[in-house]
PDB file of N, CA and C in Angstrom:
ATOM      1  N   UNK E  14      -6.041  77.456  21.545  1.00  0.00           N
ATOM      2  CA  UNK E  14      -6.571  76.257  20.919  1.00  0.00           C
ATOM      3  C   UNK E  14      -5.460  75.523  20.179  1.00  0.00           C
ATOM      4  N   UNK E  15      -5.592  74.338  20.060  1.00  0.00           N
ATOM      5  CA  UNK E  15      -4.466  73.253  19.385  1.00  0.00           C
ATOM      6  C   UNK E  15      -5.618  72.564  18.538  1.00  0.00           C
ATOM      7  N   UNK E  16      -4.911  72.705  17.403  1.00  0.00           N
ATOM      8  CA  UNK E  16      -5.859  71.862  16.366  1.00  0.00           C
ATOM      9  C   UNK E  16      -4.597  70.574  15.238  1.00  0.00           C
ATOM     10  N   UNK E  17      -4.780  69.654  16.158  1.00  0.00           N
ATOM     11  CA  UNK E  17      -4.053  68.442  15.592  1.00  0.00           C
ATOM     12  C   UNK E  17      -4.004  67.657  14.135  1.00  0.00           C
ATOM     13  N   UNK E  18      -5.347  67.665  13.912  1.00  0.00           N
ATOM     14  CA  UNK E  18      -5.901  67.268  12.503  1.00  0.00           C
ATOM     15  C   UNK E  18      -6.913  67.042  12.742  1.00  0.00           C
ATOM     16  N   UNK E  19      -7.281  66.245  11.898  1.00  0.00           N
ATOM     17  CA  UNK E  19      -8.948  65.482  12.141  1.00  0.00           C
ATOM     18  C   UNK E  19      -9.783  66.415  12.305  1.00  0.00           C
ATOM     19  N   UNK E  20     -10.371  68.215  12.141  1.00  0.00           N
ATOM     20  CA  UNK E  20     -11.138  68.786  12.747  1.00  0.00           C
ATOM     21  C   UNK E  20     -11.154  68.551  14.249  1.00  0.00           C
ATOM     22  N   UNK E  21     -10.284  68.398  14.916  1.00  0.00           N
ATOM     23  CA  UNK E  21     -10.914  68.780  16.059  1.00  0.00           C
ATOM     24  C   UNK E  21     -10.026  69.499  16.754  1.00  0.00           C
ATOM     25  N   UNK E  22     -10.546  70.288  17.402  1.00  0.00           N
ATOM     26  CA  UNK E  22      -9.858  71.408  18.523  1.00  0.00           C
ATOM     27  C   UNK E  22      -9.680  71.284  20.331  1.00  0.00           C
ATOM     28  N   UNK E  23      -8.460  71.373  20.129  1.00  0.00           N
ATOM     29  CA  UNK E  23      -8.356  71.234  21.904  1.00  0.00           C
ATOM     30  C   UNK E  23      -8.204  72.197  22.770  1.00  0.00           C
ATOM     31  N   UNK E  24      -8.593  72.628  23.991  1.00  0.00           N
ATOM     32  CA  UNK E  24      -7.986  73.508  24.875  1.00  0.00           C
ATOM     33  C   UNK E  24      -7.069  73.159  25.114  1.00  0.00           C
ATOM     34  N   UNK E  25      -6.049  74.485  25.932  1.00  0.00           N
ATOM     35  CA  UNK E  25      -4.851  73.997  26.867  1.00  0.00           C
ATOM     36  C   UNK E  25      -5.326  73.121  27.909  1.00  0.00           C
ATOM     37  N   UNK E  26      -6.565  73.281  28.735  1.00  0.00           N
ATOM     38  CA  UNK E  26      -6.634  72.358  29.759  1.00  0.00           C
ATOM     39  C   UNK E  26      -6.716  71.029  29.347  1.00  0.00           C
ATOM     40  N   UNK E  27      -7.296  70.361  27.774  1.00  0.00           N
ATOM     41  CA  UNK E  27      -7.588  69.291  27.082  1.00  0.00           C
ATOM     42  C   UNK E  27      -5.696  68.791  27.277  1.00  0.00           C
ATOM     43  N   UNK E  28      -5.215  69.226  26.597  1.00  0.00           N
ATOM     44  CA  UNK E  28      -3.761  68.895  26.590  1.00  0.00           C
ATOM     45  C   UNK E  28      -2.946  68.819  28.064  1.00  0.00           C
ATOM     46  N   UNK E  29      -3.163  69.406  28.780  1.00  0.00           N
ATOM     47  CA  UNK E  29      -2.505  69.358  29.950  1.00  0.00           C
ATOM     48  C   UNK E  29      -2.969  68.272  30.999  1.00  0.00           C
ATOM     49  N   UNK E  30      -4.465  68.124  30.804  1.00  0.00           N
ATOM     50  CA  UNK E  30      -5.269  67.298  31.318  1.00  0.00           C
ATOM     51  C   UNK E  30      -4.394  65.758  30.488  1.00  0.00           C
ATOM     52  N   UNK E  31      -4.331  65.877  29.205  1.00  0.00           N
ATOM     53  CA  UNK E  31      -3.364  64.396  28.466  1.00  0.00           C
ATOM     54  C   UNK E  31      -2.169  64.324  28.726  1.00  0.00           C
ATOM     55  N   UNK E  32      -1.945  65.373  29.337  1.00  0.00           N
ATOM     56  CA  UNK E  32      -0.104  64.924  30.129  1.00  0.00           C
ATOM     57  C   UNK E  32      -0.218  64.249  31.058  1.00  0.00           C
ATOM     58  N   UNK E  33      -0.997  64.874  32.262  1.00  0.00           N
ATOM     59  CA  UNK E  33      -1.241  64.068  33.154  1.00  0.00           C
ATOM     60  C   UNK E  33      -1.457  63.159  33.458  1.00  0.00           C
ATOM     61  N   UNK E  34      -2.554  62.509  32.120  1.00  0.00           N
ATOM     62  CA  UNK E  34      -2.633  61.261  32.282  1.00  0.00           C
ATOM     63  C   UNK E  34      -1.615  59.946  31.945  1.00  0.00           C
ATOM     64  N   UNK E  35      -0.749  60.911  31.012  1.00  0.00           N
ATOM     65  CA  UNK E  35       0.196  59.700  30.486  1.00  0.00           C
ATOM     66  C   UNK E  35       1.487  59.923  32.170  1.00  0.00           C
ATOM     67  N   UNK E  36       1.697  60.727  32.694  1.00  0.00           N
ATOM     68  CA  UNK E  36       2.962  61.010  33.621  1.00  0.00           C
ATOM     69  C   UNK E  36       2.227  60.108  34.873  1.00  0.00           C
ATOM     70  N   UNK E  37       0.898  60.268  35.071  1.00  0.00           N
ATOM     71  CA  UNK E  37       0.376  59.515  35.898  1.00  0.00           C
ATOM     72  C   UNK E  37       0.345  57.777  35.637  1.00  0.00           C
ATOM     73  N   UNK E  38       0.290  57.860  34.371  1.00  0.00           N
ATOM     74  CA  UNK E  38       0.343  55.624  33.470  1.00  0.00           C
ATOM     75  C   UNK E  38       1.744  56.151  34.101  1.00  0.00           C
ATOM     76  N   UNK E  39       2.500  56.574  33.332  1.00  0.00           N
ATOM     77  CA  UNK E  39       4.288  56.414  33.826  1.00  0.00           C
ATOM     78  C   UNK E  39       4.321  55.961  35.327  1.00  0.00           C
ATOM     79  N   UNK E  40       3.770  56.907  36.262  1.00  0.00           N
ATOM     80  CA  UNK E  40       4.229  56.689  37.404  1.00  0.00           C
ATOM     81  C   UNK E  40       3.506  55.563  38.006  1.00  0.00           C
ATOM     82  N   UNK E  41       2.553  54.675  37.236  1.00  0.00           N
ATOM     83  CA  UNK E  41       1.689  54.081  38.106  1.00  0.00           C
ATOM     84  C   UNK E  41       2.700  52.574  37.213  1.00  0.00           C
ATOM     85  N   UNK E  42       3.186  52.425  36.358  1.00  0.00           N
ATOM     86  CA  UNK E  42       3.720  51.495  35.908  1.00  0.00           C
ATOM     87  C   UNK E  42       5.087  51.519  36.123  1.00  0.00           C
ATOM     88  N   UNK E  43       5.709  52.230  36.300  1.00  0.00           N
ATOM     89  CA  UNK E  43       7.303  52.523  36.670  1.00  0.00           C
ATOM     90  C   UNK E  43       7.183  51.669  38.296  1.00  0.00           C
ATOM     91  N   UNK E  44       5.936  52.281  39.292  1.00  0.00           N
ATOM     92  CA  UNK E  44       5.659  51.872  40.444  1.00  0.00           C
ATOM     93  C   UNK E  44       5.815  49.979  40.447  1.00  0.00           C
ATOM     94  N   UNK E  45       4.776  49.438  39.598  1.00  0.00           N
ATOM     95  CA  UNK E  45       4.792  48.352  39.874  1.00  0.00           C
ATOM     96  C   UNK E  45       5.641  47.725  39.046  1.00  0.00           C
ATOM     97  N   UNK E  46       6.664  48.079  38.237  1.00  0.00           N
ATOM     98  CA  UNK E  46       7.652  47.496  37.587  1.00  0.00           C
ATOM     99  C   UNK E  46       8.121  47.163  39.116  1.00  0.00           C
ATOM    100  N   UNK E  47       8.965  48.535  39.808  1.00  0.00           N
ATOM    101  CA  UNK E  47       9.585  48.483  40.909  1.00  0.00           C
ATOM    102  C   UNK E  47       9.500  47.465  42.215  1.00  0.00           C
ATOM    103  N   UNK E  48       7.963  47.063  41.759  1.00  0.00           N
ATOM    104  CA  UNK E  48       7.896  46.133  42.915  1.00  0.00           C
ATOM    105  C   UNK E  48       7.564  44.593  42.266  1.00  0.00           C
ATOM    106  N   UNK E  49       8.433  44.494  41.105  1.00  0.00           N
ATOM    107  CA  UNK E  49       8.256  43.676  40.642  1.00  0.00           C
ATOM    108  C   UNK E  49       7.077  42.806  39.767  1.00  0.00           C
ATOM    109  N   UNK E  50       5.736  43.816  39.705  1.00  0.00           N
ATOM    110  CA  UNK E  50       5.425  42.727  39.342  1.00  0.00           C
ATOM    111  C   UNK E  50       5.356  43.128  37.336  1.00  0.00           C
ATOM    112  N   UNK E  51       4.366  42.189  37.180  1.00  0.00           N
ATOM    113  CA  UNK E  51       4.622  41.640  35.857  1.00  0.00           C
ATOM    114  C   UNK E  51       3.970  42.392  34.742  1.00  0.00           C
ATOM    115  N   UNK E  52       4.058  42.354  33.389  1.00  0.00           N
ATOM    116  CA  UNK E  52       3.133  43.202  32.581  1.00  0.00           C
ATOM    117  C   UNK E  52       1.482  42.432  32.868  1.00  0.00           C
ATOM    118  N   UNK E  53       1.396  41.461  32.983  1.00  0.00           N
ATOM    119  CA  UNK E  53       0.082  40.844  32.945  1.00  0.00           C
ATOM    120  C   UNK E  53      -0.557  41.351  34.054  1.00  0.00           C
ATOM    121  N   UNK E  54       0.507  41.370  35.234  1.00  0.00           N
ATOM    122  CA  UNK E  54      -0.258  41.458  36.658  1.00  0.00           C
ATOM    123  C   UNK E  54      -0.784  43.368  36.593  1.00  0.00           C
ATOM    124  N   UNK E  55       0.126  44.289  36.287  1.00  0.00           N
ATOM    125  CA  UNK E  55      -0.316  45.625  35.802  1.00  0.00           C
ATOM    126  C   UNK E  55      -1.382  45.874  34.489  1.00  0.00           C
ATOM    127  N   UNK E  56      -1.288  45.180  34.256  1.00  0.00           N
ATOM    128  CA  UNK E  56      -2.810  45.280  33.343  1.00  0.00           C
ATOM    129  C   UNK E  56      -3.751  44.515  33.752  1.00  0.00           C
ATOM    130  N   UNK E  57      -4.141  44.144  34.782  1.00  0.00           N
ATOM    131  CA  UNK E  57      -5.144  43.514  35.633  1.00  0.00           C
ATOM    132  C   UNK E  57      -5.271  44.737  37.048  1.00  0.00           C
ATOM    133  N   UNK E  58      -4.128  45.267  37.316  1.00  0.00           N
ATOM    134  CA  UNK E  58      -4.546  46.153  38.654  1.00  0.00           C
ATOM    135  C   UNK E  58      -4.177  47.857  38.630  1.00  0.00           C
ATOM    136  N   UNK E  59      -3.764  47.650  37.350  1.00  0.00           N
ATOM    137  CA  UNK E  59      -3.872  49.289  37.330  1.00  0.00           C
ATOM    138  C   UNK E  59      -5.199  50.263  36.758  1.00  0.00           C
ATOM    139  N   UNK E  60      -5.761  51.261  37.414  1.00  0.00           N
ATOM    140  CA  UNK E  60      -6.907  51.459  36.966  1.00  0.00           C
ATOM    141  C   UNK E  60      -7.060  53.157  36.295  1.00  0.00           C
ATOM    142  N   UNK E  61      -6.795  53.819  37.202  1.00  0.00           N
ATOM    143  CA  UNK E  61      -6.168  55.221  36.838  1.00  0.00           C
ATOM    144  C   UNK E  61      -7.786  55.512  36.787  1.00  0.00           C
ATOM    145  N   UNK E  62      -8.297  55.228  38.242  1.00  0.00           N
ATOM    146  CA  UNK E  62      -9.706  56.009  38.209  1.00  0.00           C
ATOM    147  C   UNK E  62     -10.243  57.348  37.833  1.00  0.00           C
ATOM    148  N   UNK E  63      -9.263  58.048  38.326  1.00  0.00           N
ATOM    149  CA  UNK E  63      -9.459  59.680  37.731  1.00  0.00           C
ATOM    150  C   UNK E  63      -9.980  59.829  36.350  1.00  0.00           C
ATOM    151  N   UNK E  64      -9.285  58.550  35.428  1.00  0.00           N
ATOM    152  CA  UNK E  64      -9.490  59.203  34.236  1.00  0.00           C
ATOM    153  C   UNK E  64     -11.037  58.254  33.110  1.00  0.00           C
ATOM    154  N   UNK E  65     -11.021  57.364  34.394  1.00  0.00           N
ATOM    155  CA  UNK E  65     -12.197  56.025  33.942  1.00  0.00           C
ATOM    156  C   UNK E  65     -13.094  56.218  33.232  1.00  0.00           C
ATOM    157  N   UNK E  66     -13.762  57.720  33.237  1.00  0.00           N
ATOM    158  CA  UNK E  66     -14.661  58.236  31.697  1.00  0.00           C
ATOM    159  C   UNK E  66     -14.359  58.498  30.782  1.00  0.00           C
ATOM    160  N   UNK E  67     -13.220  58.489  30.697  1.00  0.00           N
ATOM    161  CA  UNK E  67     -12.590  59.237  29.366  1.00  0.00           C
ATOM    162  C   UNK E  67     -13.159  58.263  28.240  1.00  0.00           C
ATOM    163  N   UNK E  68     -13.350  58.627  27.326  1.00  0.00           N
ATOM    164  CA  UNK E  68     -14.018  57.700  26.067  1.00  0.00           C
ATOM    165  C   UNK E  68     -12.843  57.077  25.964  1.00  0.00           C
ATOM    166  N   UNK E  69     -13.193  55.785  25.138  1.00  0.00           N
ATOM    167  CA  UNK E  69     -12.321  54.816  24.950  1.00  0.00           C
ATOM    168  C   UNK E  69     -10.910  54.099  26.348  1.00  0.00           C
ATOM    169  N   UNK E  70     -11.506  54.839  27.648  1.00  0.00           N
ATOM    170  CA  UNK E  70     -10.358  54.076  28.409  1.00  0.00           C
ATOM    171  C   UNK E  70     -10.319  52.658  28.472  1.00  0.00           C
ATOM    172  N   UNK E  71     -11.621  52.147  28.822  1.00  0.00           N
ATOM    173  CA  UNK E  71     -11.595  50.578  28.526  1.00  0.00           C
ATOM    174  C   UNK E  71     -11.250  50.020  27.488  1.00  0.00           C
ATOM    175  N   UNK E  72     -10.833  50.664  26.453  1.00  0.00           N
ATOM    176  CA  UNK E  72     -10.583  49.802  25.533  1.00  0.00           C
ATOM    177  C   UNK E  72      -9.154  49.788  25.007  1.00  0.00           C
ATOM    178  N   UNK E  73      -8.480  51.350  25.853  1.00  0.00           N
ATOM    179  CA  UNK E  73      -7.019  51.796  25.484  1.00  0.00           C
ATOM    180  C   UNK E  73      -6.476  51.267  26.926  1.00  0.00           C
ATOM    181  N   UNK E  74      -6.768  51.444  27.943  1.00  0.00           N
ATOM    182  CA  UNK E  74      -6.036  51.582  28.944  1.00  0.00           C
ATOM    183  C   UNK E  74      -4.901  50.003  29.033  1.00  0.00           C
ATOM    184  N   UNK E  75      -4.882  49.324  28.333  1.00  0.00           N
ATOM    185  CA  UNK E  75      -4.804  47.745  28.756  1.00  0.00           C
ATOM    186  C   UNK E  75      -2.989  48.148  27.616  1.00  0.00           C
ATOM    187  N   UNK E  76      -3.387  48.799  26.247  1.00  0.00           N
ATOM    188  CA  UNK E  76      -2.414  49.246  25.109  1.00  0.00           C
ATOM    189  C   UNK E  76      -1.819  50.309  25.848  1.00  0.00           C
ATOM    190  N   UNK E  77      -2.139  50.951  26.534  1.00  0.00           N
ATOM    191  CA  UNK E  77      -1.477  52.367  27.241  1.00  0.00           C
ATOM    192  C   UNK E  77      -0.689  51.619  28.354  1.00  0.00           C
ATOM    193  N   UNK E  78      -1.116  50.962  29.116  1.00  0.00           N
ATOM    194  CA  UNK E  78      -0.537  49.960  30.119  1.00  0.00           C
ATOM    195  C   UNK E  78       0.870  49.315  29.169  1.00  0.00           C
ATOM    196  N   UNK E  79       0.981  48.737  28.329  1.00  0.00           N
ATOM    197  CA  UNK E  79       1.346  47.798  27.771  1.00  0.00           C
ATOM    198  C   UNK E  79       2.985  48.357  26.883  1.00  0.00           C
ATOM    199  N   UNK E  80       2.298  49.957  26.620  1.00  0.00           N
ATOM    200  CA  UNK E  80       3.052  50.869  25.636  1.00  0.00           C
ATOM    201  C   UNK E  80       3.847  51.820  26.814  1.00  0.00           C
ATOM    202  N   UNK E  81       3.034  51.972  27.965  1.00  0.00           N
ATOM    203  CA  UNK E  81       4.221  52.357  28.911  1.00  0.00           C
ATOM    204  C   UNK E  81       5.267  51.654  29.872  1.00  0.00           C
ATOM    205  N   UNK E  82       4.804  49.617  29.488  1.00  0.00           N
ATOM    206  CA  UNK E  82       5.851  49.049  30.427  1.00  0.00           C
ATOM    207  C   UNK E  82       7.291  48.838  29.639  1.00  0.00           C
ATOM    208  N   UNK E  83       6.582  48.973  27.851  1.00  0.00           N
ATOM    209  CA  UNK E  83       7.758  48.572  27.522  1.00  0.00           C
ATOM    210  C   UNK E  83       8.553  49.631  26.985  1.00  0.00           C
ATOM    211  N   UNK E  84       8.180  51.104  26.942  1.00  0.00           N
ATOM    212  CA  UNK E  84       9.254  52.375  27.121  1.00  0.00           C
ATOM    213  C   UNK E  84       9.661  52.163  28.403  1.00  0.00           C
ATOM    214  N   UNK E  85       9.348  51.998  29.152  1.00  0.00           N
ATOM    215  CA  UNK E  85      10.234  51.891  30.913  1.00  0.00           C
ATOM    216  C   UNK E  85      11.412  50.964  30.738  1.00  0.00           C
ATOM    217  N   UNK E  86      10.750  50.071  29.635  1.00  0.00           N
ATOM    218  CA  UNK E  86      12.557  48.969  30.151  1.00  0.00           C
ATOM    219  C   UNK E  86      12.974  49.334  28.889  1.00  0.00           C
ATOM    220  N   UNK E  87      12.740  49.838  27.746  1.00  0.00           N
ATOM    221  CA  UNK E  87      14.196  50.070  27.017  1.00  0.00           C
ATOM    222  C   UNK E  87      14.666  51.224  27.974  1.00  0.00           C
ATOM    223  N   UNK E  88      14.453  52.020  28.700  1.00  0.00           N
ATOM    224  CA  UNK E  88      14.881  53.474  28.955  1.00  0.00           C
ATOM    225  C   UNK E  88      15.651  52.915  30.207  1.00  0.00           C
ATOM    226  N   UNK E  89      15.557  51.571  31.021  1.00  0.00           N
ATOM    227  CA  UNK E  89      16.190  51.151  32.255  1.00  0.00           C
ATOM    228  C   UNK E  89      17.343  51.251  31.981  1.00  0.00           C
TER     229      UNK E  89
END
């Protein structure tokens, strides 16, 4: 168990399951950097269905989008 703060407790699969999802934003935004397109146009077509229930994706995924295009270009 991993207990972060806030009372709440995670499994290893909880955490490993949140890697994935961020290595998967990486690779799905690194992708369309590569093909050029734009931060606006990746936050309109990236969806990362796998993870579409997760509480709060609609409302993070757009800031998660946004927070992984612009670690990609300082790190270019």
């Amino acid at each position: 168990m991993l207990a972060p703060g806030h009372r709440a407790l995670f499994k290893k699969s909880d955490v490993t399951d949140t890697r994935r999802y961020f290595e998967d934003l990486r690779d799905a935004v690194s992708a369309g950097m590569a093909a050029g397109k734009s931060l606006a146009e990746l936050e309109q077509t990236i969806e990362l269905e796998r993870y579409s229930g997760w509480a709060n994706d609609d409302r993070l995924r757009v800031r998660n989008i946004d927070a992984a295009y612009r670690n990609l270009q300082l790190c270019r």
